[in-house]
Every structure is written in C-alpha cells, then in structure tokens.
C-alpha cells in the first residue's frame, strides 16, 4: 500500500509570511494527525482528526495555525504569520481506526520548515 | 502528568551489544506504550508496542519490559547492529479515551562496528 504522502518536502520562508502543508493519508485511514517535531525533540501533537471532524486541537496555536480535512481524506495545515520558533518538521500521520483500538500510526516523511 | 520522560538522550553501543532505553510516565490512565524508530529524513515507524496487562513483549531482537508499579518501561535491543543506528521514541496514550500518542524526546542510538 502507498504510504502517507506529504508535500512540500522542504520550505524556507521569512518570518511573518504564510505557508501551507499538504497531507494525503493512507487510503481508508479514518484518523489523521499533524505533529510538530522540533530538532532534537519528539513529535508533539498539533491536531487530530477523526474522518473530517476535529477530535483534539488543544495544542494548536490557533492564533496562527489552522488545519482542515476536506471530505475526510486529504488535509492541509497552514501557518499565518510564521514565527522563527515555528522552524520544525511537520509530520502527518494516519491510522486505520480510532486510537482506542491501538491502530499503529503511519507517518509521512514530513515537511521541513525553516523560518528566517 | 502528560509527559513521557525518556533517557538517555544518546547512546553508543558496540556491535553485538545490548542497547537499553528507558521511559517513565506519570499518568496512570495511560494504557498503550509503543516504541517508534526514526531514521534521518524519514518519519517515525512503529517498532513494538505493549499494553499494561503484560510485563514483557518480545519481537525478534527487540523487547519491551514494563513495570506498572514503577510507571516505567524500557526497550532492549539485543545483538545491536549498525543498521539499528537511529533515533528511538517511546510514547504513551490513553487509548480508551481516544487520545493521541504523547512522545518522549528521543534517544539517538549509534551502533559502532
């Protein structure tokens, strides 16, 4: 099966600019996650979708970050305006079922964002 | 209460040796404890996972040991190989509540030949 697809692979922007990341999960996967991974740290959850509904966005900086999952498939994550501290790898992951069934997370290779 | 503390931050092991990485958690509601492996430029991939109703789980050269009373779990890599050189993350979740995984900060393992 095809894995989680993410684009772009790399992005360099100046602070205060906007940027968008795209994710296409594994076909049939109901749950989609966006994680932020700062260099040298573990992934930190930004937002969790179940189909096209938001399950958890408690750690999403909503003043600058937004995310949507149209038709319960693809998802986009946007940052506007970007800050220097947003420099990180943004990982998208999907799982077949709800977390309570312990379906493994399948991660994409991420988008590396550098804010200058 | 939502943290998962991982140690050591980095580890160097000789080929054929045993690599041990430790994690501790505070939230007693956590009921799912996976380990993920990440190579440079790649996303993390599930390595092995355990539920708290067992104390140990083994898959090939990889073993999770779980100590519920101490709220600790560890990953043991037997006969470590250069191909095992990667960053390892422990994680935990309260799966019954449908919460997402909370990850530790990672351990960078280097296996020297």
Coordinates of C-alpha atoms in Angstrom, one line a residue:
Chain A
X1 CA 0.0 0.0 0.0
X2 CA 1.1 3.6 -0.6
X3 CA 2.3 5.4 2.4
X4 CA 1.3 8.8 3.8
X5 CA 2.2 11.5 1.2
X6 CA 3.3 14.9 2.3
X7 CA 4.4 18.0 0.3
X8 CA 6.4 20.0 0.0
X9 CA 9.4 18.2 1.3
X10 CA 11.2 21.4 2.3
X11 CA 10.1 25.0 2.7
X12 CA 12.0 28.2 3.6
X13 CA 10.1 31.3 4.4
X14 CA 10.7 34.6 6.1
X15 CA 9.0 35.4 9.4
X16 CA 5.5 36.9 9.1
X17 CA 5.0 35.0 5.8
X18 CA 2.4 32.3 5.4
X19 CA 2.9 28.7 4.5
X20 CA 0.7 25.6 3.8
X21 CA 1.5 21.9 4.1
X22 CA -0.5 19.1 2.4
X23 CA -1.0 15.5 3.5
X24 CA -2.7 12.6 1.8
X25 CA -3.2 9.7 4.3
X26 CA -3.2 6.0 3.5
X27 CA -6.4 5.1 1.7
X28 CA -9.2 4.2 4.1
X29 CA -7.5 5.6 7.2
X30 CA -10.1 7.4 9.3
X31 CA -7.8 9.1 11.8
X32 CA -5.3 11.8 10.7
X33 CA -2.8 13.6 12.9
X34 CA -0.5 16.6 12.4
X35 CA 2.6 16.5 14.7
X36 CA 5.3 19.2 15.0
X37 CA 8.9 17.9 15.6
X38 CA 11.4 20.5 16.6
X39 CA 15.0 19.5 16.1
X40 CA 16.2 17.1 18.8
X41 CA 12.7 16.6 20.3
X42 CA 9.9 14.1 20.0
X43 CA 6.8 14.7 17.9
X44 CA 4.2 17.0 19.5
X45 CA 0.6 16.7 18.6
X46 CA -0.9 19.7 16.9
X47 CA -4.3 18.4 15.8
X48 CA -6.2 15.1 15.5
X49 CA -9.0 14.4 13.0
X50 CA -11.5 11.6 13.0
X51 CA -12.8 11.5 9.5
X52 CA -13.4 15.2 8.8
X53 CA -14.1 16.2 12.4
X54 CA -11.6 17.6 14.9
X55 CA -11.0 15.4 17.9
X56 CA -8.2 17.3 19.6
X57 CA -6.7 20.7 18.8
X58 CA -5.9 21.7 22.3
X59 CA -2.2 22.2 21.5
X60 CA -2.7 24.0 18.1
X61 CA -1.7 27.7 18.4
X62 CA -5.0 28.8 16.9
X63 CA -3.9 32.5 16.5
X64 CA -1.6 31.4 13.7
X65 CA -2.2 27.8 12.9
X66 CA -5.2 26.3 11.1
X67 CA -5.9 22.9 9.7
X68 CA -8.7 21.3 7.8
X69 CA -9.5 17.8 6.4
X70 CA -11.8 18.1 3.5
X71 CA -14.2 15.1 2.8
X72 CA -12.3 13.1 5.4
X73 CA -9.3 12.4 3.2
X74 CA -6.6 15.0 2.4
X75 CA -5.6 17.6 5.0
X76 CA -3.8 20.9 4.9
X77 CA -2.0 22.7 7.7
X78 CA -1.5 26.4 7.5
X79 CA 0.7 28.9 9.4
X80 CA 0.0 32.6 9.1
X81 CA 2.0 34.5 10.1
X82 CA 5.0 32.3 10.7
X83 CA 7.5 32.9 13.6
X84 CA 11.1 31.9 14.0
X85 CA 10.1 29.3 16.6
X86 CA 7.9 27.5 14.0
X87 CA 11.0 26.1 12.4
X88 CA 10.5 22.4 12.6
X89 CA 9.5 19.2 10.7
X90 CA 5.7 18.9 10.3
X91 CA 4.7 15.3 10.3
X92 CA 1.4 13.9 9.1
X93 CA 0.3 10.5 10.3
X94 CA -2.8 8.4 9.8
X95 CA -4.2 5.3 11.4
X96 CA -6.9 2.9 10.2
X97 CA -9.1 3.1 13.3
X98 CA -9.7 5.2 16.3
X99 CA -6.8 5.4 18.9
X100 CA -8.8 3.2 21.3
X101 CA -8.1 0.3 19.0
X102 CA -4.4 1.0 19.1
X103 CA -4.0 1.1 15.4
X104 CA -0.4 1.9 14.6
X105 CA 0.3 5.3 13.3
X106 CA 1.8 5.5 9.8
X107 CA 3.9 8.7 9.4
X108 CA 4.8 10.5 6.3
X109 CA 8.4 11.8 5.8
X110 CA 7.4 15.3 6.9
X111 CA 7.9 18.8 5.7
X112 CA 10.9 20.6 7.0
X113 CA 10.1 24.2 7.6
X114 CA 12.8 26.9 8.1
X115 CA 11.7 30.4 9.1
X116 CA 14.3 33.0 8.7
Chain B
X1 CA 1.1 14.4 34.1
X2 CA 1.1 14.3 30.3
X3 CA 4.8 13.9 29.9
X4 CA 6.8 10.9 28.9
X5 CA 10.4 11.1 30.1
X6 CA 13.0 9.3 28.1
X7 CA 16.6 8.5 28.8
X8 CA 19.4 8.5 27.8
X9 CA 19.4 11.3 25.2
X10 CA 22.1 9.5 23.3
X11 CA 23.7 6.0 23.4
X12 CA 26.7 4.4 21.8
X13 CA 26.9 0.6 21.7
X14 CA 29.3 -1.8 20.2
X15 CA 28.1 -4.1 17.5
X16 CA 26.6 -7.2 19.2
X17 CA 26.0 -5.4 22.4
X18 CA 22.7 -4.7 24.2
X19 CA 21.0 -1.3 23.9
X20 CA 18.7 -0.2 26.7
X21 CA 16.5 2.9 26.5
X22 CA 14.2 3.8 29.4
X23 CA 11.0 5.8 29.7
X24 CA 8.9 6.9 32.7
X25 CA 5.3 8.3 32.8
X26 CA 3.1 9.9 35.3
X27 CA -0.5 9.4 34.1
X28 CA -1.8 6.1 35.4
X29 CA -4.6 6.2 32.8
X30 CA -2.1 5.5 30.0
X31 CA -2.8 2.0 28.6
X32 CA -0.8 1.8 25.4
X33 CA 3.0 2.1 25.2
X34 CA 4.7 1.9 21.7
X35 CA 8.2 2.4 20.6
X36 CA 8.9 4.2 17.3
X37 CA 12.1 4.1 15.3
X38 CA 13.1 7.1 13.1
X39 CA 15.9 7.3 10.5
X40 CA 17.2 10.7 9.3
X41 CA 14.9 12.3 6.8
X42 CA 12.1 9.8 7.5
X43 CA 9.0 9.7 9.6
X44 CA 8.9 7.5 12.8
X45 CA 7.8 3.9 12.3
X46 CA 6.2 1.6 14.8
X47 CA 8.8 -0.9 16.2
X48 CA 7.0 -2.7 19.0
X49 CA 4.2 -1.9 21.5
X50 CA 2.9 -3.2 24.8
X51 CA -0.3 -3.0 26.9
X52 CA 0.0 -2.8 30.7
X53 CA -1.6 -6.2 31.3
X54 CA 1.8 -7.9 30.4
X55 CA 5.2 -7.3 31.8
X56 CA 7.3 -8.1 28.7
X57 CA 6.9 -8.4 25.0
X58 CA 9.5 -9.7 22.6
X59 CA 9.7 -9.4 18.8
X60 CA 12.9 -10.7 17.3
X61 CA 15.8 -8.8 18.8
X62 CA 13.5 -6.1 20.4
X63 CA 12.0 -6.5 23.8
X64 CA 9.8 -4.1 25.9
X65 CA 9.9 -4.5 29.6
X66 CA 7.0 -2.9 31.5
X67 CA 6.9 -2.1 35.2
X68 CA 3.4 -0.9 36.1
X69 CA 4.1 -0.1 39.7
X70 CA 7.1 2.0 38.9
X71 CA 5.4 3.6 35.9
X72 CA 8.4 2.7 33.7
X73 CA 9.0 0.8 30.5
X74 CA 12.1 0.1 28.6
X75 CA 13.3 -1.0 25.1
X76 CA 16.1 -3.6 24.9
X77 CA 17.8 -4.2 21.6
X78 CA 19.8 -7.5 21.7
X79 CA 22.7 -8.1 19.4
X80 CA 22.7 -4.5 18.3
X81 CA 23.6 -3.9 14.6
X82 CA 24.9 -0.8 12.7
X83 CA 21.5 -0.8 10.9
X84 CA 19.9 -0.2 14.3
X85 CA 21.5 3.2 14.4
X86 CA 18.5 5.6 14.5
X87 CA 16.5 7.7 16.9
X88 CA 14.1 5.8 19.2
X89 CA 11.0 7.4 20.7
X90 CA 8.9 5.9 23.5
X91 CA 5.2 7.0 23.5
X92 CA 2.1 6.6 25.6
X93 CA -1.6 7.1 25.2
X94 CA -4.9 6.7 27.0
X95 CA -6.4 4.7 24.2
X96 CA -9.7 4.1 25.9
X97 CA -10.3 7.8 25.8
X98 CA -9.2 8.0 22.2
X99 CA -6.2 10.3 22.9
X100 CA -3.3 10.6 20.6
X101 CA 0.2 9.4 21.4
X102 CA 2.5 11.5 23.6
X103 CA 6.1 11.1 22.6
X104 CA 9.3 11.2 24.6
X105 CA 12.2 13.4 23.5
X106 CA 14.0 10.6 21.8
X107 CA 17.3 8.6 22.1
X108 CA 19.8 8.7 19.4
X109 CA 21.5 5.3 19.1
X110 CA 24.8 4.7 17.4
X111 CA 26.0 1.2 16.9
X112 CA 29.7 1.1 16.1
X113 CA 31.2 -1.7 14.1

